CSV table of C-alpha atoms and ligand atoms in Angstrom, one decimal:
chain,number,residue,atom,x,y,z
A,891,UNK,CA,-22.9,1.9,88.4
A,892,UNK,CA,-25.9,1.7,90.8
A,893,UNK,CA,-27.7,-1.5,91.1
A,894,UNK,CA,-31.1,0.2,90.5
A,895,UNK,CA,-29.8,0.8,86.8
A,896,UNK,CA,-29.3,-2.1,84.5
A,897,UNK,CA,-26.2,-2.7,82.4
A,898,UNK,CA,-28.6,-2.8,78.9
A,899,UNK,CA,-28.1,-4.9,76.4
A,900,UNK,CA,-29.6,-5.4,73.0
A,901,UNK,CA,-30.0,-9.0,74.3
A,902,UNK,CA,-32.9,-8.1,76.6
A,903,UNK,CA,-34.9,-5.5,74.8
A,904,UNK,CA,-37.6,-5.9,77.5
A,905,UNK,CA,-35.1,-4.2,80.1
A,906,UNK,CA,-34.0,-1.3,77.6
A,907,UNK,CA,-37.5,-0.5,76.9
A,908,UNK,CA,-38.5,-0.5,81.2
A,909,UNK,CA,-35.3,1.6,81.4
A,910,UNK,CA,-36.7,4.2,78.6
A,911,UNK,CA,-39.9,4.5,80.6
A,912,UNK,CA,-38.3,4.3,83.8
A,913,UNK,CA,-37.2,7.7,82.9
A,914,UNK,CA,-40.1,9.4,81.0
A,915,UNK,CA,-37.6,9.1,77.9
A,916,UNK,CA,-41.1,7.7,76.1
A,917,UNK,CA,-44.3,9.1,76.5
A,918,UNK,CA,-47.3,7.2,77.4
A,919,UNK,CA,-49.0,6.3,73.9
A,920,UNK,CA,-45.1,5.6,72.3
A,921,UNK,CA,-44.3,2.2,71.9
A,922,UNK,CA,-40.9,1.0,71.2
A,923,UNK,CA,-41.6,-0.9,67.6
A,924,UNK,CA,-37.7,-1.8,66.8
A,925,UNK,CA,-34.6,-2.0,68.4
A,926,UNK,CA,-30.8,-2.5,66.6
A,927,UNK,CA,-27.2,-2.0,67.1
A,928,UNK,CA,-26.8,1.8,65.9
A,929,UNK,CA,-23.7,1.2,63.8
A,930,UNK,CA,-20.3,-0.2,64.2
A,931,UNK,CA,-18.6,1.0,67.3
A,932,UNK,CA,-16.5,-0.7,69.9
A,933,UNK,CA,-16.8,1.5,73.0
A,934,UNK,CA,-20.5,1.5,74.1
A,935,UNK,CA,-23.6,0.4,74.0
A,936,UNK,CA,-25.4,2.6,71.3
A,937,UNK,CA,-28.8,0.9,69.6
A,938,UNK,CA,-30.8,2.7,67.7
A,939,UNK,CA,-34.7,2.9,68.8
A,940,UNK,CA,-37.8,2.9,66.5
A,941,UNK,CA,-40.9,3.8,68.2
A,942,UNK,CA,-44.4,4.5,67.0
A,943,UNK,CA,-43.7,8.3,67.1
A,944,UNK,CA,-39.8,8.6,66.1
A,945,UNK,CA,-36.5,7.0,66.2
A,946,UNK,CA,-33.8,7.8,68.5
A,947,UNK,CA,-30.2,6.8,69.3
A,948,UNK,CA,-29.7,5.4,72.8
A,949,UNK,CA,-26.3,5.7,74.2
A,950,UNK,CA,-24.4,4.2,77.7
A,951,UNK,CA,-20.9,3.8,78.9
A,952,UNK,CA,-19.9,1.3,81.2
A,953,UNK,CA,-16.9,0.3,82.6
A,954,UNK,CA,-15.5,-1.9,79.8
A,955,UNK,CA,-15.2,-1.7,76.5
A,956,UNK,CA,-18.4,-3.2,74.3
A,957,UNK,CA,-16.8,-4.9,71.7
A,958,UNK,CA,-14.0,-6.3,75.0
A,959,UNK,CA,-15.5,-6.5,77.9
A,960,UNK,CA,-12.4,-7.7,79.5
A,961,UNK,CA,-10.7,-4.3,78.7
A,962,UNK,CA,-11.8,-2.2,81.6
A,963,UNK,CA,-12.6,1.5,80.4
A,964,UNK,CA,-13.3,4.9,81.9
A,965,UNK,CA,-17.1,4.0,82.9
A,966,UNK,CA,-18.1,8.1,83.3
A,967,UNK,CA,-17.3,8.6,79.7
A,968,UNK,CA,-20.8,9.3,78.6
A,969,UNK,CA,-20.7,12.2,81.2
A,970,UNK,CA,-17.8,13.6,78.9
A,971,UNK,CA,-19.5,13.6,76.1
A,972,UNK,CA,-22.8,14.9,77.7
A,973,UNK,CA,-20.5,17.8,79.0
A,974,UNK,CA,-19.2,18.1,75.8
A,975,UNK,CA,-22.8,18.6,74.2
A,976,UNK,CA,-23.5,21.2,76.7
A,977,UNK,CA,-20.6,23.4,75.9
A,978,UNK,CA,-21.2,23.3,72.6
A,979,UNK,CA,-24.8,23.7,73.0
A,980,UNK,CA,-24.6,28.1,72.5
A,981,UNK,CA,-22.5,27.8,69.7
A,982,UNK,CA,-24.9,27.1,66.4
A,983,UNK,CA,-22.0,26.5,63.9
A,984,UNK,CA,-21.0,23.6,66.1
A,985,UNK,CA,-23.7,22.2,67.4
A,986,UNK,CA,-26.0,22.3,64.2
A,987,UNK,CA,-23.1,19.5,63.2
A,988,UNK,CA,-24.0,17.3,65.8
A,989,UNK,CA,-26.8,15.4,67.3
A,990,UNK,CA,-29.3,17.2,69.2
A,991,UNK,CA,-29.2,15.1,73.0
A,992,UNK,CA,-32.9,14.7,74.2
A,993,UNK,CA,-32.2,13.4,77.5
A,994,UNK,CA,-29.5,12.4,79.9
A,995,UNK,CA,-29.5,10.2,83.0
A,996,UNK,CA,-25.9,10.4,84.5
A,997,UNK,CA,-26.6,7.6,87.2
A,998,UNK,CA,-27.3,4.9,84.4
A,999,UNK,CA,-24.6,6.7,82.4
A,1000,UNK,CA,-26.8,6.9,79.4
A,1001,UNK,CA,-28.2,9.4,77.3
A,1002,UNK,CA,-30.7,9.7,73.8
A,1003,UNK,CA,-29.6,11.4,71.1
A,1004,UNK,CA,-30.9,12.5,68.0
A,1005,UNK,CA,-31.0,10.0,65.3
A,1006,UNK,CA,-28.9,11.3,62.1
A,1007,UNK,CA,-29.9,8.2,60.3
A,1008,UNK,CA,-28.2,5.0,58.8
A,1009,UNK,CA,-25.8,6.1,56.5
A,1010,UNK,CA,-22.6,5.2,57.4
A,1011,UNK,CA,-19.6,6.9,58.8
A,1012,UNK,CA,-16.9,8.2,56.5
A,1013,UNK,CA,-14.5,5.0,57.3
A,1014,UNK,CA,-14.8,4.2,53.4
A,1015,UNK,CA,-12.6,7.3,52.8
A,1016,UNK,CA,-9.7,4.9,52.8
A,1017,UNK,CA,-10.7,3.1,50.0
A,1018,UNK,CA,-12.6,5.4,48.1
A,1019,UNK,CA,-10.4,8.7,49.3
A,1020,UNK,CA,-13.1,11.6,48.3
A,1021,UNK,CA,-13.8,13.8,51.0
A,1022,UNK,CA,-14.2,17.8,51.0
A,1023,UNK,CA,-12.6,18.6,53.8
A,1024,UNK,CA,-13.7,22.4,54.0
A,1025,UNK,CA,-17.3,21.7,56.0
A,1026,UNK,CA,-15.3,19.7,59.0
A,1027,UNK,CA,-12.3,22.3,59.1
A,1028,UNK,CA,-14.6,24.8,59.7
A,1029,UNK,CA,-16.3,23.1,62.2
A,1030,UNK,CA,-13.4,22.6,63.9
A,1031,UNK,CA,-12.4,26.6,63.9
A,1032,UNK,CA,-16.0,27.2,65.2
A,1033,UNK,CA,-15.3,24.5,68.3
A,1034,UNK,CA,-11.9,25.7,69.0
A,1035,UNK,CA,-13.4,28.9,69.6
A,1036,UNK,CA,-15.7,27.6,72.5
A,1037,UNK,CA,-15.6,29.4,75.8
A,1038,UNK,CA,-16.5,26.2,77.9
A,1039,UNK,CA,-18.2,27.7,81.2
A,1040,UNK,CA,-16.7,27.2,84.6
A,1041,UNK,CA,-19.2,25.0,85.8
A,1042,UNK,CA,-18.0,22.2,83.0
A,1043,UNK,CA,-14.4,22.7,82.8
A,1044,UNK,CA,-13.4,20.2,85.5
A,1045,UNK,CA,-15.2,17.5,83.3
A,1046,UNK,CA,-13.7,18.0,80.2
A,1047,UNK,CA,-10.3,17.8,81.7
A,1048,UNK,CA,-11.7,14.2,80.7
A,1049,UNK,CA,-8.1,13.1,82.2
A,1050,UNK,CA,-9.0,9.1,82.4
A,1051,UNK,CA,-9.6,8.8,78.7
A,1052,UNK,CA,-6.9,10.9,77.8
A,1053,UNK,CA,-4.4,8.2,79.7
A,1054,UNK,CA,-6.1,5.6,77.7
A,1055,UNK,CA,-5.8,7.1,74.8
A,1056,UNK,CA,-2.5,8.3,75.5
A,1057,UNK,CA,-1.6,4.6,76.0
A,1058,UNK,CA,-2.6,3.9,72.6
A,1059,UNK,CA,-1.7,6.6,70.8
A,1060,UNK,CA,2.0,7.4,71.9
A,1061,UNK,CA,3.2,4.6,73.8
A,1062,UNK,CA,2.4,0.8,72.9
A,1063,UNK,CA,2.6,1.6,69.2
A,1064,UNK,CA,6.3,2.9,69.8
A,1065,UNK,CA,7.3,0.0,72.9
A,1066,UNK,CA,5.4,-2.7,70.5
A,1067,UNK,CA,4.0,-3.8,74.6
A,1068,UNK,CA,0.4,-4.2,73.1
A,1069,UNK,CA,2.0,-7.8,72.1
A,1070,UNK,CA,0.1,-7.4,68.7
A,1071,UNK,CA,1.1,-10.2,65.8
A,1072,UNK,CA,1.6,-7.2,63.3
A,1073,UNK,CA,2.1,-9.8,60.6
A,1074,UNK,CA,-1.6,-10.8,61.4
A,1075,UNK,CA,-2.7,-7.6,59.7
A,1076,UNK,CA,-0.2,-7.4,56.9
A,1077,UNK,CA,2.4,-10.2,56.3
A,1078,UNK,CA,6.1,-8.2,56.6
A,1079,UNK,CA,4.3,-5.3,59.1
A,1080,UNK,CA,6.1,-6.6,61.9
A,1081,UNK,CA,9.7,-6.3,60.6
A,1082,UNK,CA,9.3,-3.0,59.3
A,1083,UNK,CA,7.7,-1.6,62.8
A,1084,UNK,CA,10.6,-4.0,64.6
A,1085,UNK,CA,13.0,-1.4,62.3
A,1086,UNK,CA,11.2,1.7,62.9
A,1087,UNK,CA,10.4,1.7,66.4
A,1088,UNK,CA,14.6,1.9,66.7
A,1089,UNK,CA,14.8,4.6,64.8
A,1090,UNK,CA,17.0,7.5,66.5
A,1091,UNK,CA,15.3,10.2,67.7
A,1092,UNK,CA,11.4,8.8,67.1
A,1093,UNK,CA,10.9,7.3,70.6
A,1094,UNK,CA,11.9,10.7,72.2
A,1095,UNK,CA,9.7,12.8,69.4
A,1096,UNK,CA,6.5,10.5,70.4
A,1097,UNK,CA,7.3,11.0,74.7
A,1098,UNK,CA,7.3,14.3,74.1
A,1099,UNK,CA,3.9,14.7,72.1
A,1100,UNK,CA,2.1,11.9,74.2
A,1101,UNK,CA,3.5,14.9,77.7
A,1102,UNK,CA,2.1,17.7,75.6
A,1103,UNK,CA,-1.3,15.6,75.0
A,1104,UNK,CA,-1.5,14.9,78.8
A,1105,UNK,CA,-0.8,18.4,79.6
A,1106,UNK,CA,-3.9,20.6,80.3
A,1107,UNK,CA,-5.0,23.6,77.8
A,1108,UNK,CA,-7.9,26.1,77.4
A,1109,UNK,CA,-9.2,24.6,74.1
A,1110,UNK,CA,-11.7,22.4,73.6
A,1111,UNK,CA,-10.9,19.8,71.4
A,1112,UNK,CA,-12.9,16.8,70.0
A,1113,UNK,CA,-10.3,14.5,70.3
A,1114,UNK,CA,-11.1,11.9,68.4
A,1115,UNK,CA,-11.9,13.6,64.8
A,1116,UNK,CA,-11.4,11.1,62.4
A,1117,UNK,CA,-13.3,9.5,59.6
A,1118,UNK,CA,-15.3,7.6,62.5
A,1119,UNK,CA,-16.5,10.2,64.0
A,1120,UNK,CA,-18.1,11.3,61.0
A,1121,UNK,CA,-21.4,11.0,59.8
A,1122,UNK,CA,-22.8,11.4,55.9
A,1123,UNK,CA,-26.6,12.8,56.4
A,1124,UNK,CA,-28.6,14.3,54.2
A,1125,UNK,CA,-27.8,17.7,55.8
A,1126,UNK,CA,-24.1,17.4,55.0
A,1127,UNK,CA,-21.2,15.4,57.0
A,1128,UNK,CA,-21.8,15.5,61.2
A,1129,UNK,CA,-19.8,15.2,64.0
A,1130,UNK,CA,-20.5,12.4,66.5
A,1131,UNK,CA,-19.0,10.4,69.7
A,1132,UNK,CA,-17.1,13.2,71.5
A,1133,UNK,CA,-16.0,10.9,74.4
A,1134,UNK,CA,-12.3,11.6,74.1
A,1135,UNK,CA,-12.8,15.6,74.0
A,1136,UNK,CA,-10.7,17.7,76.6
A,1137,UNK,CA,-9.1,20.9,76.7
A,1138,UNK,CA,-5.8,20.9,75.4
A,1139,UNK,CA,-4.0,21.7,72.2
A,1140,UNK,CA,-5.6,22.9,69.5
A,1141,UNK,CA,-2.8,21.2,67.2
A,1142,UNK,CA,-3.8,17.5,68.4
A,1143,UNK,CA,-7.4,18.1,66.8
A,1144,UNK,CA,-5.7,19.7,63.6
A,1145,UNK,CA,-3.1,16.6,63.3
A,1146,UNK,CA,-5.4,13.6,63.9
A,1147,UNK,CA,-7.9,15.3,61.1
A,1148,UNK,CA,-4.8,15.8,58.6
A,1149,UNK,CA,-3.3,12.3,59.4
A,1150,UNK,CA,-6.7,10.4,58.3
A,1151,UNK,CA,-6.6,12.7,54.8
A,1152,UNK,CA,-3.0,11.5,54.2
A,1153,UNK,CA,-4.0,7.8,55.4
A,1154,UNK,CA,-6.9,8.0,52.8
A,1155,UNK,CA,-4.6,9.1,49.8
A,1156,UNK,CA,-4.8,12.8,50.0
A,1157,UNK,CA,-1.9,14.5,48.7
A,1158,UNK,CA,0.5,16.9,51.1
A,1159,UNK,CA,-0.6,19.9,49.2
A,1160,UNK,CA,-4.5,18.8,49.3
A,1161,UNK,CA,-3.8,18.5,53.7
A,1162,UNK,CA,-2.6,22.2,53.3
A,1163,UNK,CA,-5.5,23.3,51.7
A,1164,UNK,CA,-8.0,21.6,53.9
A,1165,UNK,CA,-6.0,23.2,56.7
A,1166,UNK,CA,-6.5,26.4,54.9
A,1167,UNK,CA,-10.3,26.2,55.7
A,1168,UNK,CA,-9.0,26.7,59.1
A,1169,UNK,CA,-9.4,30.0,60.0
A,1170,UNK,CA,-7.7,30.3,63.2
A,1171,UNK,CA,-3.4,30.3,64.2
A,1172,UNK,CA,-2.1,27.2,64.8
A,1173,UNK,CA,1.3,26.1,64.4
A,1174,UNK,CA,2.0,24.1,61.7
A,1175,UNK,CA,5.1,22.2,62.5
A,1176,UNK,CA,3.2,20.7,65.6
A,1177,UNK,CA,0.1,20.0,63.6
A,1178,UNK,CA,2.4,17.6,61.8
A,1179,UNK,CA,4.2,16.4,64.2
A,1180,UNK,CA,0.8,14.9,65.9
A,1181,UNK,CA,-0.4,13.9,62.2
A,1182,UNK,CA,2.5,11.3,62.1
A,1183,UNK,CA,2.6,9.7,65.2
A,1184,UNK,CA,-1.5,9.4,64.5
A,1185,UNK,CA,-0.5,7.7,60.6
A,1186,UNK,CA,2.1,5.7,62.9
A,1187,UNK,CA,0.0,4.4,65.6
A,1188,UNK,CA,-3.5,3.5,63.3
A,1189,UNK,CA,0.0,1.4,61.3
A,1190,UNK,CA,1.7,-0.1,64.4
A,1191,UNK,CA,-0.7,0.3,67.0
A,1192,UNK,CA,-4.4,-1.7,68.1
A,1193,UNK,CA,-6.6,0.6,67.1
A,1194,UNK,CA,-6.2,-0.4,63.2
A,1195,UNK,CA,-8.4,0.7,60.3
A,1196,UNK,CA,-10.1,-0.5,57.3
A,1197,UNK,CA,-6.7,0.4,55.4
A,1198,UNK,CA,-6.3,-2.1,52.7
A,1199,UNK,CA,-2.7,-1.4,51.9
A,1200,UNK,CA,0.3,-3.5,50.2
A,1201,UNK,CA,2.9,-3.9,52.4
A,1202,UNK,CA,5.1,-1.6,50.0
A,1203,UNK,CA,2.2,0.9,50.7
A,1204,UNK,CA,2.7,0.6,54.5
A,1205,UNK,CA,6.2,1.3,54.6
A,1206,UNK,CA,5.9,4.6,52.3
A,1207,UNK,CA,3.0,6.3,54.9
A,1208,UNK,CA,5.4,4.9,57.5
A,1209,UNK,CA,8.1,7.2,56.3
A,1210,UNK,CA,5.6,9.7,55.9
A,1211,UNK,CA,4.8,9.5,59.7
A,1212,UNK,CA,8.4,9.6,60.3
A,1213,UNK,CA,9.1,13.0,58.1
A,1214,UNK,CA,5.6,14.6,59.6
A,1215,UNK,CA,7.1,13.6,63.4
A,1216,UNK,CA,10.3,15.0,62.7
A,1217,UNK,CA,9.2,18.0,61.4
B,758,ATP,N1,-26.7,10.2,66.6
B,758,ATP,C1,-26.5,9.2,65.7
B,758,ATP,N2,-27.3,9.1,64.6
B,758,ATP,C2,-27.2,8.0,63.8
B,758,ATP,N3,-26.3,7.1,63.9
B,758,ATP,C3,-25.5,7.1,65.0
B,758,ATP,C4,-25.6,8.2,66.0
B,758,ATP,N4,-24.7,8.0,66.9
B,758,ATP,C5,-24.0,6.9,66.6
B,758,ATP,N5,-24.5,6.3,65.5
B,758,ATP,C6,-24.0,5.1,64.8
B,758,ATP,O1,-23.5,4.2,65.8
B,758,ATP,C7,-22.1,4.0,65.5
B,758,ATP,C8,-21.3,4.0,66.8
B,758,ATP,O2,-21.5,5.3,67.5
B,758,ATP,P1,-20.4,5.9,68.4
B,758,ATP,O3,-19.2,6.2,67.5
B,758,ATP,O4,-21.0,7.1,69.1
B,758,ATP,O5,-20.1,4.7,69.4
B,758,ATP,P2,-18.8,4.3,70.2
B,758,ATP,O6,-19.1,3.1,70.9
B,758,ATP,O7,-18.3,5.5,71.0
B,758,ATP,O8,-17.8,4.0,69.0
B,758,ATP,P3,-16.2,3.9,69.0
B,758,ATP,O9,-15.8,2.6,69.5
B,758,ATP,O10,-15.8,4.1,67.6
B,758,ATP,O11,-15.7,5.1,69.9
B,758,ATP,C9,-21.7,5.2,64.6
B,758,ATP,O12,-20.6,4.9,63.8
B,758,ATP,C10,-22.9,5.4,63.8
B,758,ATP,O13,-23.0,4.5,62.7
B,759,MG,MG1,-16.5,6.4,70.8
């Protein structure tokens, strides 16, 4: 990152606010009245900004983790998701789901956004397990349909997160190399990931989806649509925090999405119907195959959730991971 641009913090307000006028992001007369932490998130820096005028959501990557700032990260992941917002930007039905981006500065790797408000994300889904699913399958036929322009496609290749995330998603959970006490989280969890890990076949199944993930496509995806990424407003559910978007296949989107309905107690025939709100082809078997290794990794992996589940609980949506992956 270059010098002339700070690393902000929330701990020095005074620098975030010389920052925002640094680049005309507030106007002469606007004064910045509040400053907070946005909402929980682990990646970036995102505060949430209360001037005299308006609020607005202030985003920046670096090259570390937030919540870890010894786990390096891709530091041009804000550019992604600025790209991201700029494909989308002629297409209504998607973008109308989003936040509207004011401003961008790429050399500080930051950007404001439009502030959809404090409600929460949909993370509660897991306990509570009430969604309608139809508003964010549709969404998700309208991005899939996205003709990204030339001038962006190189960007959204986004090939740095994707071997991050790749990491994450279909290797450590599956090698058990993130070193993670799985007992920590649920006393018994180790033994039965131990058990499953060995299982024939399931190591080979999750190589072959993590090469299909890593392999380029023409579609834009969101790639990371889960309950996280979700925002309740009072103009329906949004769609936030595109960092992990690329082009690829279409499926990954569709499986992620359908693993977090099973994961939150939705029924296999209720994931068909949501699915049914899609309105584009897709094939099925591969849409579950991704679903389960995404049920098996948010089980056996780091990136765990708010899932309060018995152990007995665990091992059923284990073998539902298992059934999905073979399918
Ligand atoms: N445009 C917005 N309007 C209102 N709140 C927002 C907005 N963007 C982010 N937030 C809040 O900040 C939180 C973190 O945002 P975001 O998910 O973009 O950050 P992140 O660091 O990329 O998170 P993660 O580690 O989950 O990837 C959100 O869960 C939400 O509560
Ligand atoms: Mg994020």
């Amino acid at each position: 990152m270059p010098a002339s641009f700070p690393t902000l913090s929330l701990d020095r307000p005074d620098d975030i606010v010389a920052h925002l006028h640094a680049l005309g992001w507030l106007t002469a007369t606007e004064e910045v009245v509040r400053m907070e932490k946005a909402g929980e998130g682990n990646m970036n820096l995102v505060v949430r900004a209360v001037t005299t005028r308006r609020s607005f959501i202030l985003k920046q990557s670096r090259p570390w983790v937030e919540k870890y700032p010894s786990i390096e990260a891709p530091g041009d992941r804000m550019l992604v998701e600025v790209a991201f917002y700029q494909a989308v930007s002629d297409h209504p039905a998607v973008a109308d789901r989003m936040p509207a981006i004011f401003a961008v500065d790429e050399g500080s790797r930051s950007a404001i956004l439009e502030d959809l408000g404090t409600a929460s994300d949909c993370t509660d889904l897991y306990a509570t397990g009430r969604l309608d699913p139809q508003p964010l399958a549709t969404w998700l036929s309208e991005l899939h349909d996205v003709q990204v322009p030339d001038p962006l496609r190189e960007g959204l290749r986004n090939r740095e997160m994707r071997k991050l995330n790749h990491a994450h998603i279909f290797d450590l959970p599956m090698t058990g190399a993130h070193g993670m006490d799985l007992d920590e989280v649920t006393p018994g969890l180790q033994a039965l990931a131990d058990e499953f890990r060995v299982r024939a076949g399931l190591r080979d199944i999750t190589s072959v989806l993590g090469n299909l993930y890593l392999s380029d496509g023409e579609t834009l995806l969101h790639g990371d649509f889960y309950p996280g990424s979700w925002l309740r407003t009072g103009d329906g559910v949004k769609v936030i925090d595109p960092e992990f978007g690329f082009l690829g296949a279409r499926e990954f989107d569709l499986g992620v999405f359908v693993a977090h309905l099973h994961m939150s107690g939705h029924s296999s025939d209720e994931c068909s119907r949501a699915l049914k709100a899609y309105t584009r082809p897709f094939d099925r078997e591969l849409v579950d195959r991704f679903a389960g290794v995404e049920i098996m990794r948010r089980l056996i992996g780091v990136a765990q959730l708010p899932l309060v589940r018995t152990l007995a609980e665990k091992k059923e949506l284990l073998s539902r991971a298992e059934r999905l992956m073979r399918a």
